[in-house]
Amino acid sequence: MLDACAELVDEIGYESLTTTLLAERAGVAIGSVYQFFPDKRAIVQALTLRNLEGYLQRISSRFADTQFTHWWDVVDAAIDEYISMHRAVPGFRTLHFGDVVDVHLLDEERDNNTIIAEQLAGLLVDHFGAASGPRLDFALGIAVEAGDALIKLAFRRDPDGDPAVLAEAKALIREYLYRHVNTISR
């Protein structure tokens, strides 16, 4: 059902998505949809959680397979995976991490990008040795918001992501974080 949901949101958008269309696309009875999901928001939330888990898994795998020399290589890898998901994962370009539906889709207390920033902070602390704390969280929060907005712009300008905008997004984030991460790394 989640795969069918991803295909449909790419084709018709979130607003046009219905549980009936989802059931038809998934080849299941409408009762089966309601057995697992009370409404389309819950379906999209489950898809968003799957996307988040997939993103974090991709980053973790990349971190495990690669020896990074500098912290900015870690940031570039995180951005590259986000861009890759925009290009390759059905539904991701439309839903991202659920902000199209609700900025608090992943957690009622924290907005979706804050959760992403917290996960990235954990990865930087665990895999690079950055000092955890409010300064790192704040800097990564700003970087995630800026990166998210610029990557969305790149994909609005070009279905494959405008290369010039994507390059500028990476440069902007790297330069911004350079001022902060260097002062809070161990």
mmCIF file of C-alpha atoms in Angstrom:
data_model
loop_
_atom_site.group_PDB
_atom_site.id
_atom_site.type_symbol
_atom_site.label_atom_id
_atom_site.label_comp_id
_atom_site.label_asym_id
_atom_site.label_seq_id
_atom_site.Cartn_x
_atom_site.Cartn_y
_atom_site.Cartn_z
ATOM 1 C CA MET A 1 0.000 0.000 0.000
ATOM 2 C CA LEU A 2 2.855 2.367 0.736
ATOM 3 C CA ASP A 3 4.359 1.762 -2.699
ATOM 4 C CA ALA A 4 0.991 2.498 -4.294
ATOM 5 C CA CYS A 5 0.721 5.659 -2.190
ATOM 6 C CA ALA A 6 4.170 6.804 -3.339
ATOM 7 C CA GLU A 7 3.264 6.287 -6.987
ATOM 8 C CA LEU A 8 -0.038 8.105 -6.620
ATOM 9 C CA VAL A 9 1.329 11.183 -4.863
ATOM 10 C CA ASP A 10 3.884 11.542 -7.651
ATOM 11 C CA GLU A 11 1.172 11.220 -10.280
ATOM 12 C CA ILE A 12 -1.717 13.196 -8.788
ATOM 13 C CA GLY A 13 -0.389 14.959 -5.659
ATOM 14 C CA TYR A 14 -1.370 14.693 -2.025
ATOM 15 C CA GLU A 15 -4.559 16.741 -2.337
ATOM 16 C CA SER A 16 -6.020 14.399 -4.981
ATOM 17 C CA LEU A 17 -5.015 11.217 -3.158
ATOM 18 C CA THR A 18 -7.938 9.235 -1.740
ATOM 19 C CA THR A 19 -8.114 5.964 0.115
ATOM 20 C CA THR A 20 -10.287 4.605 -2.695
ATOM 21 C CA LEU A 21 -7.630 5.387 -5.310
ATOM 22 C CA LEU A 22 -5.008 3.870 -3.049
ATOM 23 C CA ALA A 23 -6.989 0.661 -2.620
ATOM 24 C CA GLU A 24 -7.501 0.400 -6.381
ATOM 25 C CA ARG A 25 -3.811 0.985 -7.133
ATOM 26 C CA ALA A 26 -2.666 -1.434 -4.429
ATOM 27 C CA GLY A 27 -5.165 -4.058 -5.597
ATOM 28 C CA VAL A 28 -6.756 -4.428 -2.175
ATOM 29 C CA ALA A 29 -10.223 -3.923 -0.767
ATOM 30 C CA ILE A 30 -10.921 -0.528 0.790
ATOM 31 C CA GLY A 31 -11.489 -2.332 4.099
ATOM 32 C CA SER A 32 -7.883 -3.531 3.985
ATOM 33 C CA VAL A 33 -6.685 0.060 3.732
ATOM 34 C CA TYR A 34 -8.764 1.045 6.769
ATOM 35 C CA GLN A 35 -7.547 -1.993 8.667
ATOM 36 C CA PHE A 36 -4.075 -0.426 8.729
ATOM 37 C CA PHE A 37 -4.704 3.311 8.177
ATOM 38 C CA PRO A 38 -7.588 5.439 9.465
ATOM 39 C CA ASP A 39 -7.169 8.044 6.693
ATOM 40 C CA LYS A 40 -4.867 9.264 3.931
ATOM 41 C CA ARG A 41 -2.848 11.373 6.364
ATOM 42 C CA ALA A 42 -1.912 8.214 8.290
ATOM 43 C CA ILE A 43 -0.866 6.504 5.058
ATOM 44 C CA VAL A 44 1.318 9.440 4.087
ATOM 45 C CA GLN A 45 2.747 9.547 7.608
ATOM 46 C CA ALA A 46 3.746 5.887 7.308
ATOM 47 C CA LEU A 47 5.326 6.573 3.901
ATOM 48 C CA THR A 48 7.164 9.573 5.348
ATOM 49 C CA LEU A 49 8.511 7.478 8.207
ATOM 50 C CA ARG A 50 9.669 4.884 5.695
ATOM 51 C CA ASN A 51 11.413 7.640 3.714
ATOM 52 C CA LEU A 52 13.094 8.974 6.846
ATOM 53 C CA GLU A 53 14.260 5.507 7.856
ATOM 54 C CA GLY A 54 15.512 4.907 4.305
ATOM 55 C CA TYR A 55 17.392 8.199 4.311
ATOM 56 C CA LEU A 56 19.019 7.490 7.657
ATOM 57 C CA GLN A 57 19.892 3.961 6.552
ATOM 58 C CA ARG A 58 21.483 5.287 3.365
ATOM 59 C CA ILE A 59 23.559 7.764 5.350
ATOM 60 C CA SER A 60 24.564 5.178 7.941
ATOM 61 C CA SER A 61 25.613 2.738 5.202
ATOM 62 C CA ARG A 62 27.583 5.439 3.459
ATOM 63 C CA PHE A 63 29.292 6.372 6.718
ATOM 64 C CA ALA A 64 30.148 2.734 7.382
ATOM 65 C CA ASP A 65 31.576 2.237 3.882
ATOM 66 C CA THR A 66 33.514 5.496 3.582
ATOM 67 C CA GLN A 67 36.337 7.024 5.558
ATOM 68 C CA PHE A 68 35.677 10.754 5.609
ATOM 69 C CA THR A 69 38.631 13.093 5.915
ATOM 70 C CA HIS A 70 36.722 16.261 6.816
ATOM 71 C CA TRP A 71 33.363 16.985 8.427
ATOM 72 C CA TRP A 72 32.196 18.713 5.244
ATOM 73 C CA ASP A 73 32.509 15.413 3.393
ATOM 74 C CA VAL A 74 29.937 14.052 5.837
ATOM 75 C CA VAL A 75 27.637 16.994 5.134
ATOM 76 C CA ASP A 76 28.112 16.589 1.377
ATOM 77 C CA ALA A 77 27.255 12.882 1.681
ATOM 78 C CA ALA A 78 24.048 13.724 3.571
ATOM 79 C CA ILE A 79 23.073 16.245 0.901
ATOM 80 C CA ASP A 80 23.947 13.814 -1.906
ATOM 81 C CA GLU A 81 21.701 11.141 -0.393
ATOM 82 C CA TYR A 82 18.826 13.624 -0.073
ATOM 83 C CA ILE A 83 19.252 14.607 -3.733
ATOM 84 C CA SER A 84 19.485 10.951 -4.746
ATOM 85 C CA MET A 85 16.204 10.206 -2.995
ATOM 86 C CA HIS A 86 14.552 13.103 -4.837
ATOM 87 C CA ARG A 87 15.630 11.498 -8.092
ATOM 88 C CA ALA A 88 15.023 7.827 -7.364
ATOM 89 C CA VAL A 89 12.504 7.205 -4.569
ATOM 90 C CA PRO A 90 8.853 7.274 -5.652
ATOM 91 C CA GLY A 91 6.827 9.809 -3.695
ATOM 92 C CA PHE A 92 9.857 11.462 -2.119
ATOM 93 C CA ARG A 93 10.007 14.460 -4.449
ATOM 94 C CA THR A 94 6.380 15.237 -3.631
ATOM 95 C CA LEU A 95 6.353 14.455 0.089
ATOM 96 C CA HIS A 96 9.978 14.980 1.145
ATOM 97 C CA PHE A 97 9.803 14.214 4.853
ATOM 98 C CA GLY A 98 6.096 15.000 5.099
ATOM 99 C CA ASP A 99 6.232 18.798 5.146
ATOM 100 C CA VAL A 100 3.752 19.014 2.260
ATOM 101 C CA VAL A 101 1.137 17.468 4.517
ATOM 102 C CA ASP A 102 2.142 18.755 7.943
ATOM 103 C CA VAL A 103 5.417 20.147 9.301
ATOM 104 C CA HIS A 104 4.731 18.110 12.452
ATOM 105 C CA LEU A 105 3.940 14.877 10.632
ATOM 106 C CA LEU A 106 6.776 12.909 12.178
ATOM 107 C CA ASP A 107 6.359 14.240 15.727
ATOM 108 C CA GLU A 108 3.736 16.452 17.345
ATOM 109 C CA GLU A 109 6.322 18.401 19.351
ATOM 110 C CA ARG A 110 9.094 18.917 16.814
ATOM 111 C CA ASP A 111 8.872 19.856 13.150
ATOM 112 C CA ASN A 112 10.063 17.404 10.523
ATOM 113 C CA ASN A 113 13.276 19.256 9.653
ATOM 114 C CA THR A 114 14.214 19.490 13.327
ATOM 115 C CA ILE A 115 14.044 15.713 13.500
ATOM 116 C CA ILE A 116 16.289 15.454 10.439
ATOM 117 C CA ALA A 117 18.756 17.942 11.961
ATOM 118 C CA GLU A 118 18.807 15.961 15.220
ATOM 119 C CA GLN A 119 19.494 12.734 13.340
ATOM 120 C CA LEU A 120 22.319 14.410 11.390
ATOM 121 C CA ALA A 121 23.743 15.823 14.616
ATOM 122 C CA GLY A 122 23.809 12.327 16.051
ATOM 123 C CA LEU A 123 25.633 11.042 12.994
ATOM 124 C CA LEU A 124 28.196 13.867 13.147
ATOM 125 C CA VAL A 125 28.751 13.243 16.844
ATOM 126 C CA ASP A 126 28.979 9.465 16.462
ATOM 127 C CA HIS A 127 30.980 9.299 13.244
ATOM 128 C CA PHE A 128 32.986 12.501 13.222
ATOM 129 C CA GLY A 129 33.359 13.522 16.850
ATOM 130 C CA ALA A 130 31.486 16.826 16.788
ATOM 131 C CA ALA A 131 30.562 18.080 20.244
ATOM 132 C CA SER A 132 26.849 17.608 20.816
ATOM 133 C CA GLY A 133 24.755 20.385 22.224
ATOM 134 C CA PRO A 134 22.576 23.376 21.434
ATOM 135 C CA ARG A 135 25.152 25.081 19.194
ATOM 136 C CA LEU A 136 25.456 22.070 16.896
ATOM 137 C CA ASP A 137 21.687 21.529 16.926
ATOM 138 C CA PHE A 138 21.043 25.175 16.023
ATOM 139 C CA ALA A 139 23.608 25.245 13.209
ATOM 140 C CA LEU A 140 22.347 21.993 11.710
ATOM 141 C CA GLY A 141 18.753 23.197 12.021
ATOM 142 C CA ILE A 142 19.580 26.276 9.948
ATOM 143 C CA ALA A 143 21.564 24.185 7.451
ATOM 144 C CA VAL A 144 18.756 21.647 7.006
ATOM 145 C CA GLU A 145 16.156 24.367 6.435
ATOM 146 C CA ALA A 146 18.365 26.176 3.920
ATOM 147 C CA GLY A 147 19.345 22.977 2.150
ATOM 148 C CA ASP A 148 15.758 21.742 1.999
ATOM 149 C CA ALA A 149 14.546 25.013 0.463
ATOM 150 C CA LEU A 150 17.348 25.150 -2.102
ATOM 151 C CA ILE A 151 17.000 21.511 -3.116
ATOM 152 C CA LYS A 152 13.263 22.012 -3.611
ATOM 153 C CA LEU A 153 14.098 25.035 -5.780
ATOM 154 C CA ALA A 154 16.539 22.958 -7.835
ATOM 155 C CA PHE A 155 13.861 20.336 -8.526
ATOM 156 C CA ARG A 156 11.252 22.961 -9.381
ATOM 157 C CA ARG A 157 13.649 24.413 -11.957
ATOM 158 C CA ASP A 158 14.642 21.056 -13.445
ATOM 159 C CA PRO A 159 13.008 17.635 -12.940
ATOM 160 C CA ASP A 160 16.469 16.112 -12.384
ATOM 161 C CA GLY A 161 17.582 18.938 -10.093
ATOM 162 C CA ASP A 162 19.215 22.060 -11.518
ATOM 163 C CA PRO A 163 22.958 21.320 -11.173
ATOM 164 C CA ALA A 164 23.872 24.978 -10.620
ATOM 165 C CA VAL A 165 21.353 25.373 -7.781
ATOM 166 C CA LEU A 166 22.428 22.070 -6.211
ATOM 167 C CA ALA A 167 26.099 23.123 -6.342
ATOM 168 C CA GLU A 168 25.246 26.462 -4.740
ATOM 169 C CA ALA A 169 23.187 24.735 -2.057
ATOM 170 C CA LYS A 170 26.131 22.545 -1.100
ATOM 171 C CA ALA A 171 28.524 25.504 -1.117
ATOM 172 C CA LEU A 172 26.191 27.650 0.983
ATOM 173 C CA ILE A 173 25.649 24.918 3.562
ATOM 174 C CA ARG A 174 29.340 24.075 3.723
ATOM 175 C CA GLU A 175 30.347 27.725 4.182
ATOM 176 C CA TYR A 176 27.661 28.298 6.809
ATOM 177 C CA LEU A 177 28.550 25.198 8.784
ATOM 178 C CA TYR A 178 32.273 25.898 8.467
ATOM 179 C CA ARG A 179 31.793 28.849 10.824
ATOM 180 C CA HIS A 180 29.990 26.666 13.351
ATOM 181 C CA VAL A 181 31.225 23.095 13.178
ATOM 182 C CA ASN A 182 34.890 24.063 13.357
ATOM 183 C CA THR A 183 34.215 25.835 16.630
ATOM 184 C CA ILE A 184 32.215 22.989 18.145
ATOM 185 C CA SER A 185 34.165 19.946 16.978
ATOM 186 C CA ARG A 186 36.331 18.224 19.520
#
